[in-house]
Amino acid sequence: MSSIMDERVSDEIEALEAILMDDVTIKRVGDVPHIIETVLHPSTGNDVDRQYVCATLVVKLTPGYPDSSPEVTLRNPRGLDDEILANIHMQIREKLADCRGEPVVFELIELIRDCLTESNLPSGQCMICLFGFTKGDEFIRTQCYHYFHSHCLAAHLISGRRYYQEELELLPNWQQVTRAPFKEICPVCRITLTTIEVETLADAPPPVASFTAAPFFLTDEMKELQKKMAKLLAYQMSKGGVIGCGDSGPPPLTITTPEDNENNENSNGSPGASNEGAKASSGIINGRQNGNSSNDNSCPGSPAARPAYRGPYRGFNRRGKPGRRGRGAAR
Amino acid sequence: MAALPRRIIKETQRLMQEPVPGISAVPSETNARYFHVIVTGPEDSPFEGGLFKLELFLPEDYPMSAPKVRFITKIYHPNIDRLGRICLDILKDKWSPALQIRTVLLSIQALLSAPNPDDPLANDVAELWKVNESEAIRNAKEWTRRYAMDN
């Protein structure tokens, strides 16, 4: 191999630098170009906002280039899934085989740019319909860099305005005047959207994927879960724990009579827990716990409720935390 | 009724495949918009150990409007009234279509950990929660033990 640079290569490098200018990086070993790097975007004219994918083309020139193929890799692909990348790599291999013996970098750039243009869709899903973005979808990138199908965002903004209007009409006049005006809000980050034209968006078709929906059916797993839940509900219902059903349990804050206490103890299943016994044992515990207080009813609240509560709450007292627990607890 | 939107199907499947810890939700046999829900009481809350049954309904224009959610199991909580209705902003004016069944249920579970008696729905409960929090918490524990247990 001669150390003198092949004229075909030097011409190609010169052209690349002239056309791509700062967008191309040529790494040299001595005077000899070794690696060519350039970041490629889809062709969207000058509309940078509509470039959703990109990749860096890295061409490592082999000593025999262009009579032998260079080593080509794609670095930092953005917004491209594995399937798309595999497809681009396959096309690169074909191109290299076709072009052996002639400079290929421009051809590669054009090929990859075409691929990117064809796959110029954001990855991820629209947070409104939970579908991805596929070919044929119309979508929008908000000022906060969230992507939605135009159709979905329009539906959100239109119904948002309708709900605002409905709420407004329910208010008395004087409040209507002072109410903050309607704002169009990003569903994801709640930033106020200022650059959206709902009318234009609303013309967009629904997401393509919504037409290919698989029908819904209950799996065995779901049926199993349904049974489990029905069982729980039946059990809680038998305990008077279900709102509106078998409301035999005490209403809020009215566990006031010794009878309630007794019923409670019995349902608790404590063996031989007579009302008296419960009182006696709770008295001992209280004596131990509330050493700083001579008054059994030291806690404010309905005095009549205290004895009734004592039995069931033994467990909590025993933990030695008769005061605040959870929120606002002293730790 | 119109065909079930694919989003609802997707959410339903994901709830089964990637369940949220402490939350289970399954659609009813007869109506795919009606969900049976169980939320477990969060640790270190007065509701710990409880299994709370809820019902959740996705209205016709879901996800443009919020799901309707209600407790079925009795619960002693300042932001949940005697009919099981829940006072939570994301179920009303702060609803966003980017929220999902799972995020709504997680928020409800978080509400159990952090009751807010200053924005009450159950006034008597909220009042006690403010003037005598320890007693209110005892009540909540007692209700949990009494009503929200499994067999």
Short mmCIF file of C-alpha atoms in Angstrom, two decimals:
data_model
loop_
_atom_site.label_atom_id
_atom_site.label_comp_id
_atom_site.label_asym_id
_atom_site.label_seq_id
_atom_site.Cartn_x
_atom_site.Cartn_y
_atom_site.Cartn_z
CA MET A 1 0.00 0.00 0.00
CA SER A 2 1.40 3.34 -0.90
CA SER A 3 1.65 6.05 1.70
CA ILE A 4 0.61 8.63 -0.87
CA MET A 5 -3.05 9.42 -0.42
CA ASP A 6 -5.33 8.08 -3.05
CA GLU A 7 -6.63 11.00 -5.10
CA ARG A 8 -10.17 9.66 -4.87
CA VAL A 9 -9.96 9.86 -1.09
CA SER A 10 -8.42 13.32 -0.92
CA ASP A 11 -11.08 14.64 -3.31
CA GLU A 12 -13.83 13.14 -1.19
CA ILE A 13 -12.45 14.59 2.05
CA GLU A 14 -12.09 18.00 0.44
CA ALA A 15 -15.68 17.90 -0.79
CA LEU A 16 -16.99 16.77 2.61
CA GLU A 17 -15.24 19.62 4.39
CA ALA A 18 -16.43 22.12 1.82
CA ILE A 19 -20.07 21.05 1.96
CA LEU A 20 -20.61 19.98 5.57
CA MET A 21 -18.13 22.45 7.03
CA ASP A 22 -18.42 22.38 10.84
CA ASP A 23 -20.83 19.45 10.74
CA VAL A 24 -18.10 17.00 9.82
CA THR A 25 -15.08 15.96 11.85
CA ILE A 26 -12.08 14.39 10.12
CA LYS A 27 -9.66 12.63 12.41
CA ARG A 28 -6.25 12.14 10.89
CA VAL A 29 -3.27 9.99 11.67
CA GLY A 30 -0.40 12.16 10.57
CA ASP A 31 -1.64 13.62 7.31
CA VAL A 32 -3.79 10.66 6.46
CA PRO A 33 -7.55 10.91 7.10
CA HIS A 34 -8.56 8.07 9.37
CA ILE A 35 -12.05 8.61 10.75
CA ILE A 36 -14.93 10.70 9.38
CA GLU A 37 -17.72 11.64 11.79
CA THR A 38 -20.93 13.53 11.17
CA VAL A 39 -24.24 13.92 13.00
CA LEU A 40 -27.19 13.23 10.74
CA HIS A 41 -30.76 14.49 11.06
CA PRO A 42 -33.88 13.85 9.01
CA SER A 43 -34.48 16.23 6.12
CA THR A 44 -37.05 18.70 7.37
CA GLY A 45 -35.86 21.78 5.57
CA ASN A 46 -34.85 24.32 8.16
CA ASP A 47 -37.53 23.18 10.59
CA VAL A 48 -35.29 21.97 13.40
CA ASP A 49 -38.32 21.59 15.70
CA ARG A 50 -39.56 18.74 13.57
CA GLN A 51 -36.42 16.64 13.84
CA TYR A 52 -37.24 13.91 16.32
CA VAL A 53 -34.44 11.46 15.58
CA CYS A 54 -30.73 11.60 14.84
CA ALA A 55 -27.59 9.46 14.68
CA THR A 56 -23.86 9.98 14.31
CA LEU A 57 -22.26 8.34 11.29
CA VAL A 58 -18.72 7.13 11.92
CA VAL A 59 -16.68 5.99 8.89
CA LYS A 60 -13.30 4.46 9.63
CA LEU A 61 -11.22 4.37 6.47
CA THR A 62 -9.37 1.15 5.86
CA PRO A 63 -5.89 1.23 4.30
CA GLY A 64 -7.21 -0.06 0.97
CA TYR A 65 -10.18 2.38 0.81
CA PRO A 66 -11.91 2.94 -1.55
CA ASP A 67 -10.96 -0.40 -3.14
CA SER A 68 -11.91 -2.06 0.14
CA SER A 69 -14.97 -1.06 2.16
CA PRO A 70 -14.56 1.25 5.17
CA GLU A 71 -15.82 0.29 8.64
CA VAL A 72 -19.14 2.04 9.21
CA THR A 73 -20.90 2.44 12.57
CA LEU A 74 -23.80 4.52 13.87
CA ARG A 75 -23.19 6.15 17.24
CA ASN A 76 -25.67 7.82 19.62
CA PRO A 77 -28.85 6.95 17.79
CA ARG A 78 -31.75 8.99 19.23
CA GLY A 79 -35.41 8.13 18.92
CA LEU A 80 -34.64 5.01 16.87
CA ASP A 81 -35.59 1.56 18.07
CA ASP A 82 -33.59 -1.61 17.44
CA GLU A 83 -35.69 -2.67 14.51
CA ILE A 84 -35.15 0.59 12.65
CA LEU A 85 -31.43 0.52 13.43
CA ALA A 86 -31.06 -3.05 12.18
CA ASN A 87 -32.78 -2.02 8.97
CA ILE A 88 -30.44 0.95 8.48
CA HIS A 89 -27.39 -1.27 9.11
CA MET A 90 -28.59 -3.73 6.52
CA GLN A 91 -28.98 -0.98 3.93
CA ILE A 92 -25.49 0.30 4.79
CA ARG A 93 -23.99 -3.12 4.12
CA GLU A 94 -25.72 -3.33 0.76
CA LYS A 95 -24.55 0.14 -0.18
CA LEU A 96 -20.93 -0.70 0.78
CA ALA A 97 -21.01 -3.83 -1.35
CA ASP A 98 -22.43 -1.90 -4.31
CA CYS A 99 -19.92 0.91 -4.12
CA ARG A 100 -16.67 -0.93 -3.61
CA GLY A 101 -13.95 0.80 -5.55
CA GLU A 102 -15.44 4.27 -5.34
CA PRO A 103 -15.83 6.85 -2.57
CA VAL A 104 -18.94 6.04 -0.56
CA VAL A 105 -19.27 8.57 2.27
CA PHE A 106 -21.68 10.91 0.46
CA GLU A 107 -23.75 7.95 -0.59
CA LEU A 108 -23.90 6.78 3.02
CA ILE A 109 -24.90 10.19 4.30
CA GLU A 110 -27.72 10.38 1.80
CA LEU A 111 -28.88 6.85 2.57
CA ILE A 112 -28.97 7.35 6.33
CA ARG A 113 -30.61 10.74 6.04
CA ASP A 114 -33.37 9.16 3.96
CA CYS A 115 -33.81 6.44 6.58
CA LEU A 116 -34.02 9.03 9.36
CA THR A 117 -36.53 11.09 7.42
CA GLU A 118 -38.68 8.01 7.00
CA SER A 119 -38.45 7.16 10.72
CA ASN A 120 -38.80 10.73 11.91
CA LEU A 121 -41.20 9.97 14.78
CA PRO A 122 -40.64 10.45 18.50
CA SER A 123 -40.13 7.32 20.55
CA GLY A 124 -42.28 6.67 23.58
CA GLN A 125 -46.02 7.13 23.72
CA CYS A 126 -48.62 9.84 23.73
CA MET A 127 -49.54 10.24 27.38
CA ILE A 128 -53.15 10.94 26.47
CA CYS A 129 -54.04 7.81 24.50
CA LEU A 130 -51.02 5.68 25.57
CA PHE A 131 -50.31 4.71 21.94
CA GLY A 132 -46.96 5.14 20.29
CA PHE A 133 -46.37 7.34 17.27
CA THR A 134 -46.52 5.51 13.99
CA LYS A 135 -46.29 6.42 10.37
CA GLY A 136 -49.28 8.46 9.31
CA ASP A 137 -49.85 9.96 12.75
CA GLU A 138 -50.09 13.70 13.13
CA PHE A 139 -48.48 14.83 16.33
CA ILE A 140 -47.15 17.90 18.05
CA ARG A 141 -44.25 18.77 20.29
CA THR A 142 -45.24 21.29 22.93
CA GLN A 143 -43.01 24.11 24.09
CA CYS A 144 -42.22 21.91 27.11
CA TYR A 145 -40.95 19.09 24.81
CA HIS A 146 -43.85 16.72 25.38
CA TYR A 147 -45.24 14.84 22.42
CA PHE A 148 -48.93 14.19 21.81
CA HIS A 149 -51.01 13.14 18.87
CA SER A 150 -52.56 16.35 17.58
CA HIS A 151 -55.95 14.66 17.80
CA CYS A 152 -55.45 13.75 21.47
CA LEU A 153 -54.17 17.13 22.56
CA ALA A 154 -57.05 18.83 20.77
CA ALA A 155 -59.55 16.61 22.59
CA HIS A 156 -57.91 17.48 25.90
CA LEU A 157 -57.92 21.23 25.25
CA ILE A 158 -61.48 21.28 23.95
CA SER A 159 -62.90 19.33 26.88
CA GLY A 160 -60.76 21.35 29.29
CA ARG A 161 -62.40 24.52 28.02
CA ARG A 162 -65.85 22.95 28.19
CA TYR A 163 -65.39 21.88 31.83
CA TYR A 164 -64.07 25.31 32.71
CA GLN A 165 -67.15 26.88 31.13
CA GLU A 166 -69.52 24.51 32.91
CA GLU A 167 -67.89 25.23 36.27
CA LEU A 168 -67.99 28.94 35.58
CA GLU A 169 -71.70 28.92 34.89
CA LEU A 170 -72.35 27.31 38.26
CA LEU A 171 -70.68 30.18 40.08
CA PRO A 172 -72.53 33.28 41.25
CA ASN A 173 -71.98 36.31 39.04
CA TRP A 174 -69.56 38.11 41.29
CA GLN A 175 -67.29 35.07 41.37
CA GLN A 176 -67.52 34.58 37.62
CA VAL A 177 -65.99 38.01 37.14
CA THR A 178 -63.04 37.37 39.38
CA ARG A 179 -62.32 33.82 38.19
CA ALA A 180 -58.96 33.31 36.49
CA PRO A 181 -59.40 32.95 32.73
CA PHE A 182 -59.18 29.53 31.10
CA LYS A 183 -55.67 28.29 30.47
CA GLU A 184 -54.56 25.63 28.07
CA ILE A 185 -52.41 23.28 30.10
CA CYS A 186 -49.94 20.57 29.18
CA PRO A 187 -51.40 17.29 30.50
CA VAL A 188 -47.98 16.09 31.63
CA CYS A 189 -46.33 19.08 33.31
CA ARG A 190 -49.27 21.52 33.64
CA ILE A 191 -47.32 24.36 32.06
CA THR A 192 -49.56 26.90 30.31
CA LEU A 193 -49.44 26.26 26.60
CA THR A 194 -49.20 29.45 24.61
CA THR A 195 -48.34 28.32 21.12
CA ILE A 196 -51.13 25.86 20.38
CA GLU A 197 -53.88 26.37 17.85
CA VAL A 198 -56.66 24.05 18.86
CA GLU A 199 -58.62 24.52 15.63
CA THR A 200 -55.72 23.25 13.52
CA LEU A 201 -55.04 20.33 15.84
CA ALA A 202 -58.67 19.27 15.89
CA ASP A 203 -58.56 18.51 12.17
CA ALA A 204 -55.95 15.81 12.69
CA PRO A 205 -57.03 12.17 12.40
CA PRO A 206 -57.08 9.89 15.46
CA PRO A 207 -53.88 7.92 16.16
CA VAL A 208 -53.34 5.11 13.69
CA ALA A 209 -52.85 2.49 16.41
CA SER A 210 -56.33 3.14 17.80
CA PHE A 211 -57.84 1.43 14.77
CA THR A 212 -56.02 -1.82 15.27
CA ALA A 213 -57.22 -2.37 18.82
CA ALA A 214 -57.39 -5.93 20.04
CA PRO A 215 -60.82 -6.73 21.49
CA PHE A 216 -61.13 -6.77 25.23
CA PHE A 217 -61.62 -9.99 27.13
CA LEU A 218 -61.33 -11.06 30.73
CA THR A 219 -58.37 -13.31 31.39
CA ASP A 220 -58.49 -16.16 33.88
CA GLU A 221 -56.21 -14.12 36.09
CA MET A 222 -58.75 -11.29 36.14
CA LYS A 223 -61.57 -13.68 36.94
CA GLU A 224 -59.51 -15.07 39.81
CA LEU A 225 -58.98 -11.56 41.15
CA GLN A 226 -62.68 -10.80 40.82
CA LYS A 227 -63.47 -13.84 42.95
CA LYS A 228 -60.93 -12.81 45.57
CA MET A 229 -62.43 -9.34 45.76
CA ALA A 230 -65.99 -10.64 45.96
CA LYS A 231 -64.93 -12.83 48.87
CA LEU A 232 -63.34 -9.91 50.68
CA LEU A 233 -66.42 -7.80 50.10
CA ALA A 234 -68.71 -10.51 51.45
CA TYR A 235 -66.54 -10.86 54.54
CA GLN A 236 -66.37 -7.13 55.20
CA MET A 237 -70.10 -6.89 54.62
CA SER A 238 -70.68 -9.53 57.28
CA LYS A 239 -68.67 -7.38 59.66
CA GLY A 240 -70.79 -4.30 58.89
CA GLY A 241 -67.79 -2.73 57.23
CA VAL A 242 -69.40 -1.86 53.93
CA ILE A 243 -70.90 1.57 53.41
CA GLY A 244 -74.65 1.41 52.92
CA CYS A 245 -74.89 -2.34 53.49
CA GLY A 246 -75.84 -4.01 56.76
CA ASP A 247 -75.32 -0.80 58.66
CA SER A 248 -75.64 -2.49 62.02
CA GLY A 249 -72.25 -1.29 63.16
CA PRO A 250 -71.95 1.80 65.30
CA PRO A 251 -72.14 5.14 63.54
CA PRO A 252 -69.05 7.34 63.74
CA LEU A 253 -67.87 8.35 67.20
CA THR A 254 -70.72 6.72 69.04
CA ILE A 255 -69.22 3.65 70.62
CA THR A 256 -70.60 4.73 73.95
CA THR A 257 -72.21 1.89 75.81
CA PRO A 258 -70.67 -1.09 77.58
CA GLU A 259 -72.79 -3.27 75.31
CA ASP A 260 -70.87 -1.97 72.31
CA ASN A 261 -67.69 -2.82 74.04
CA GLU A 262 -68.89 -6.31 74.81
CA ASN A 263 -69.99 -6.94 71.25
CA ASN A 264 -66.68 -5.70 70.12
CA GLU A 265 -64.79 -8.03 72.41
CA ASN A 266 -66.87 -10.98 71.29
CA SER A 267 -66.40 -10.31 67.64
CA ASN A 268 -62.75 -9.97 68.40
CA GLY A 269 -62.75 -13.59 69.44
CA SER A 270 -60.81 -13.01 72.65
CA PRO A 271 -61.50 -16.14 74.69
CA GLY A 272 -63.48 -15.40 77.83
CA ALA A 273 -63.13 -11.70 77.47
CA SER A 274 -65.93 -10.61 79.67
CA ASN A 275 -66.58 -6.96 79.89
CA GLU A 276 -65.26 -6.92 83.42
CA GLY A 277 -62.14 -8.80 82.55
CA ALA A 278 -61.35 -6.46 79.71
CA LYS A 279 -61.75 -3.50 81.97
CA ALA A 280 -59.55 -5.01 84.60
CA SER A 281 -56.70 -5.84 82.29
CA SER A 282 -56.86 -2.52 80.52
CA GLY A 283 -56.76 -0.85 83.89
CA ILE A 284 -53.45 -2.51 84.67
CA ILE A 285 -51.99 -1.49 81.36
CA ASN A 286 -53.19 2.04 81.77
CA GLY A 287 -51.64 2.15 85.20
CA ARG A 288 -48.32 1.21 83.69
CA GLN A 289 -48.51 3.44 80.68
CA ASN A 290 -50.00 6.56 82.07
CA GLY A 291 -47.64 6.89 84.94
CA ASN A 292 -47.50 10.59 84.46
CA SER A 293 -51.20 10.95 84.94
CA SER A 294 -53.40 10.01 87.82
CA ASN A 295 -56.51 10.52 85.74
CA ASP A 296 -57.67 7.56 83.70
CA ASN A 297 -59.60 9.84 81.42
CA SER A 298 -56.67 12.09 80.75
CA CYS A 299 -57.36 12.13 77.02
CA PRO A 300 -59.92 14.69 76.00
CA GLY A 301 -63.01 13.52 74.23
CA SER A 302 -66.26 11.99 75.22
CA PRO A 303 -65.74 10.61 78.73
CA ALA A 304 -68.36 7.96 78.14
CA ALA A 305 -66.41 6.68 75.19
CA ARG A 306 -63.25 6.09 77.13
CA PRO A 307 -64.08 2.85 78.91
CA ALA A 308 -65.61 1.43 75.77
CA TYR A 309 -62.48 2.11 73.78
CA ARG A 310 -60.03 0.82 76.28
CA GLY A 311 -60.40 -2.85 75.62
CA PRO A 312 -59.84 -2.89 71.88
CA TYR A 313 -57.00 -0.43 72.10
CA ARG A 314 -54.85 -2.39 74.47
CA GLY A 315 -52.61 -3.36 71.62
CA PHE A 316 -51.79 0.21 70.76
CA ASN A 317 -51.20 1.19 74.35
CA ARG A 318 -48.81 -1.65 74.74
CA ARG A 319 -46.61 -0.24 72.04
CA GLY A 320 -45.97 2.57 74.45
CA LYS A 321 -47.15 5.20 72.06
CA PRO A 322 -50.41 6.43 73.44
CA GLY A 323 -49.91 9.85 71.89
CA ARG A 324 -49.45 10.95 68.34
CA ARG A 325 -48.47 8.39 65.81
CA GLY A 326 -47.98 8.90 62.15
CA ARG A 327 -48.58 12.44 61.06
CA GLY A 328 -47.30 14.93 63.56
CA ALA A 329 -45.93 12.27 65.87
CA ALA A 330 -42.94 13.16 67.98
CA ARG A 331 -40.06 11.04 66.74
CA MET B 1 -72.20 1.75 23.90
CA ALA B 2 -69.24 2.67 21.76
CA ALA B 3 -66.34 0.25 21.56
CA LEU B 4 -64.05 0.31 24.54
CA PRO B 5 -61.21 2.74 23.85
CA ARG B 6 -57.90 0.99 23.41
CA ARG B 7 -56.40 3.09 26.17
CA ILE B 8 -58.74 1.46 28.70
CA ILE B 9 -57.81 -2.00 27.43
CA LYS B 10 -54.14 -1.11 27.67
CA GLU B 11 -54.48 0.18 31.21
CA THR B 12 -56.45 -2.89 32.26
CA GLN B 13 -53.81 -5.24 30.90
CA ARG B 14 -50.97 -3.29 32.44
CA LEU B 15 -52.66 -3.32 35.83
CA MET B 16 -52.55 -7.11 35.67
CA GLN B 17 -49.09 -7.48 34.13
CA GLU B 18 -47.27 -4.83 36.13
CA PRO B 19 -49.34 -4.47 39.27
CA VAL B 20 -48.72 -1.59 41.64
CA PRO B 21 -47.68 -2.84 45.09
CA GLY B 22 -50.57 -2.59 47.50
CA ILE B 23 -53.13 -1.94 44.80
CA SER B 24 -55.20 -4.31 42.74
CA ALA B 25 -57.87 -3.39 40.23
CA VAL B 26 -59.91 -5.56 37.92
CA PRO B 27 -62.81 -4.73 35.63
CA SER B 28 -66.22 -6.14 36.38
CA GLU B 29 -67.60 -9.15 34.55
CA THR B 30 -70.37 -7.12 32.97
CA ASN B 31 -68.89 -3.67 32.45
CA ALA B 32 -65.30 -3.07 31.39
CA ARG B 33 -65.53 0.53 32.61
CA TYR B 34 -66.38 -0.50 36.15
CA PHE B 35 -63.42 -1.63 38.26
CA HIS B 36 -63.26 -3.49 41.53
CA VAL B 37 -60.35 -2.13 43.53
CA ILE B 38 -58.50 -3.06 46.68
CA VAL B 39 -56.07 -0.61 48.25
CA THR B 40 -54.01 -1.79 51.21
CA GLY B 41 -53.55 0.64 54.08
CA PRO B 42 -50.07 2.19 53.91
CA GLU B 43 -47.45 1.21 56.47
CA ASP B 44 -47.04 3.56 59.42
CA SER B 45 -50.50 4.96 58.88
CA PRO B 46 -53.57 4.29 61.05
CA PHE B 47 -54.87 2.27 58.10
CA GLU B 48 -51.96 -0.18 58.11
CA GLY B 49 -53.12 -3.76 57.82
CA GLY B 50 -56.46 -2.80 56.29
CA LEU B 51 -57.74 -3.91 52.91
CA PHE B 52 -60.00 -1.21 51.54
CA LYS B 53 -62.43 -2.03 48.79
CA LEU B 54 -63.20 0.76 46.34
CA GLU B 55 -65.18 1.08 43.17
CA LEU B 56 -63.91 2.99 40.18
CA PHE B 57 -65.86 3.97 37.10
CA LEU B 58 -64.47 5.38 33.87
CA PRO B 59 -66.98 7.83 32.39
CA GLU B 60 -67.81 7.94 28.70
CA ASP B 61 -65.26 10.67 27.93
CA TYR B 62 -62.43 9.17 29.98
CA PRO B 63 -59.53 10.08 29.87
CA MET B 64 -60.77 13.59 29.13
CA SER B 65 -62.62 13.55 32.43
CA ALA B 66 -61.62 11.95 35.72
CA PRO B 67 -62.62 8.47 36.87
CA LYS B 68 -65.30 8.33 39.54
CA VAL B 69 -63.91 6.63 42.63
CA ARG B 70 -65.53 5.79 45.96
CA PHE B 71 -64.63 3.79 49.04
CA ILE B 72 -66.88 0.82 49.69
CA THR B 73 -65.19 -0.27 52.90
CA LYS B 74 -65.89 2.09 55.79
CA ILE B 75 -62.94 4.28 56.60
CA TYR B 76 -62.30 6.93 59.24
CA HIS B 77 -60.54 9.69 57.36
CA PRO B 78 -61.03 13.49 57.24
CA ASN B 79 -61.06 13.58 53.43
CA ILE B 80 -63.44 10.68 52.91
CA ASP B 81 -67.07 11.10 53.86
CA ARG B 82 -69.61 8.62 55.19
CA LEU B 83 -70.67 7.69 51.69
CA GLY B 84 -67.09 6.87 50.77
CA ARG B 85 -66.64 9.92 48.57
CA ILE B 86 -63.10 11.19 48.33
CA CYS B 87 -61.87 14.77 48.46
CA LEU B 88 -58.88 14.78 46.15
CA ASP B 89 -58.02 17.52 43.69
CA ILE B 90 -56.92 15.25 40.85
CA LEU B 91 -60.39 13.69 40.85
CA LYS B 92 -61.84 17.14 40.20
CA ASP B 93 -60.33 20.30 38.77
CA LYS B 94 -56.75 19.00 38.75
CA TRP B 95 -57.54 16.00 36.59
CA SER B 96 -55.23 15.50 33.63
CA PRO B 97 -55.54 12.90 30.87
CA ALA B 98 -51.89 12.01 31.53
CA LEU B 99 -53.06 10.47 34.81
CA GLN B 100 -54.17 6.86 34.80
CA ILE B 101 -56.11 4.41 36.92
CA ARG B 102 -52.89 3.39 38.61
CA THR B 103 -51.79 6.95 39.39
CA VAL B 104 -55.23 7.82 40.76
CA LEU B 105 -55.17 4.82 43.07
CA LEU B 106 -51.63 5.63 44.17
CA SER B 107 -52.76 9.15 45.03
CA ILE B 108 -55.62 7.77 47.08
CA GLN B 109 -53.19 5.50 48.90
CA ALA B 110 -50.98 8.53 49.55
CA LEU B 111 -54.01 10.37 50.94
CA LEU B 112 -54.33 7.60 53.52
CA SER B 113 -50.74 8.27 54.59
CA ALA B 114 -51.24 12.02 54.72
CA PRO B 115 -54.75 13.02 55.79
CA ASN B 116 -55.49 16.70 55.29
CA PRO B 117 -58.01 17.88 57.90
CA ASP B 118 -57.77 21.46 56.61
CA ASP B 119 -59.59 20.44 53.44
CA PRO B 120 -62.25 18.24 54.97
CA LEU B 121 -65.03 16.25 53.46
CA ALA B 122 -66.07 14.47 56.64
CA ASN B 123 -66.44 17.44 58.97
CA ASP B 124 -66.75 15.63 62.30
CA VAL B 125 -63.73 13.48 61.53
CA ALA B 126 -61.68 16.46 60.39
CA GLU B 127 -62.67 18.41 63.48
CA LEU B 128 -61.46 15.67 65.80
CA TRP B 129 -58.34 15.23 63.69
CA LYS B 130 -57.54 18.87 64.35
CA VAL B 131 -58.43 19.17 68.04
CA ASN B 132 -57.31 15.74 69.18
CA GLU B 133 -55.23 13.99 66.58
CA SER B 134 -54.26 11.07 68.78
CA GLU B 135 -57.87 10.17 69.41
CA ALA B 136 -58.71 10.56 65.74
CA ILE B 137 -55.87 8.24 64.86
CA ARG B 138 -57.09 5.74 67.41
CA ASN B 139 -60.51 5.88 65.83
CA ALA B 140 -59.02 5.35 62.39
CA LYS B 141 -57.10 2.33 63.65
CA GLU B 142 -60.18 0.93 65.31
CA TRP B 143 -62.24 1.34 62.15
CA THR B 144 -59.49 -0.30 60.14
CA ARG B 145 -59.34 -3.25 62.52
CA ARG B 146 -63.10 -3.53 62.71
CA TYR B 147 -64.11 -3.05 59.11
CA ALA B 148 -61.18 -3.42 56.75
CA MET B 149 -59.82 -6.83 57.64
CA ASP B 150 -59.74 -9.94 55.53
CA ASN B 151 -61.06 -13.22 56.81
#
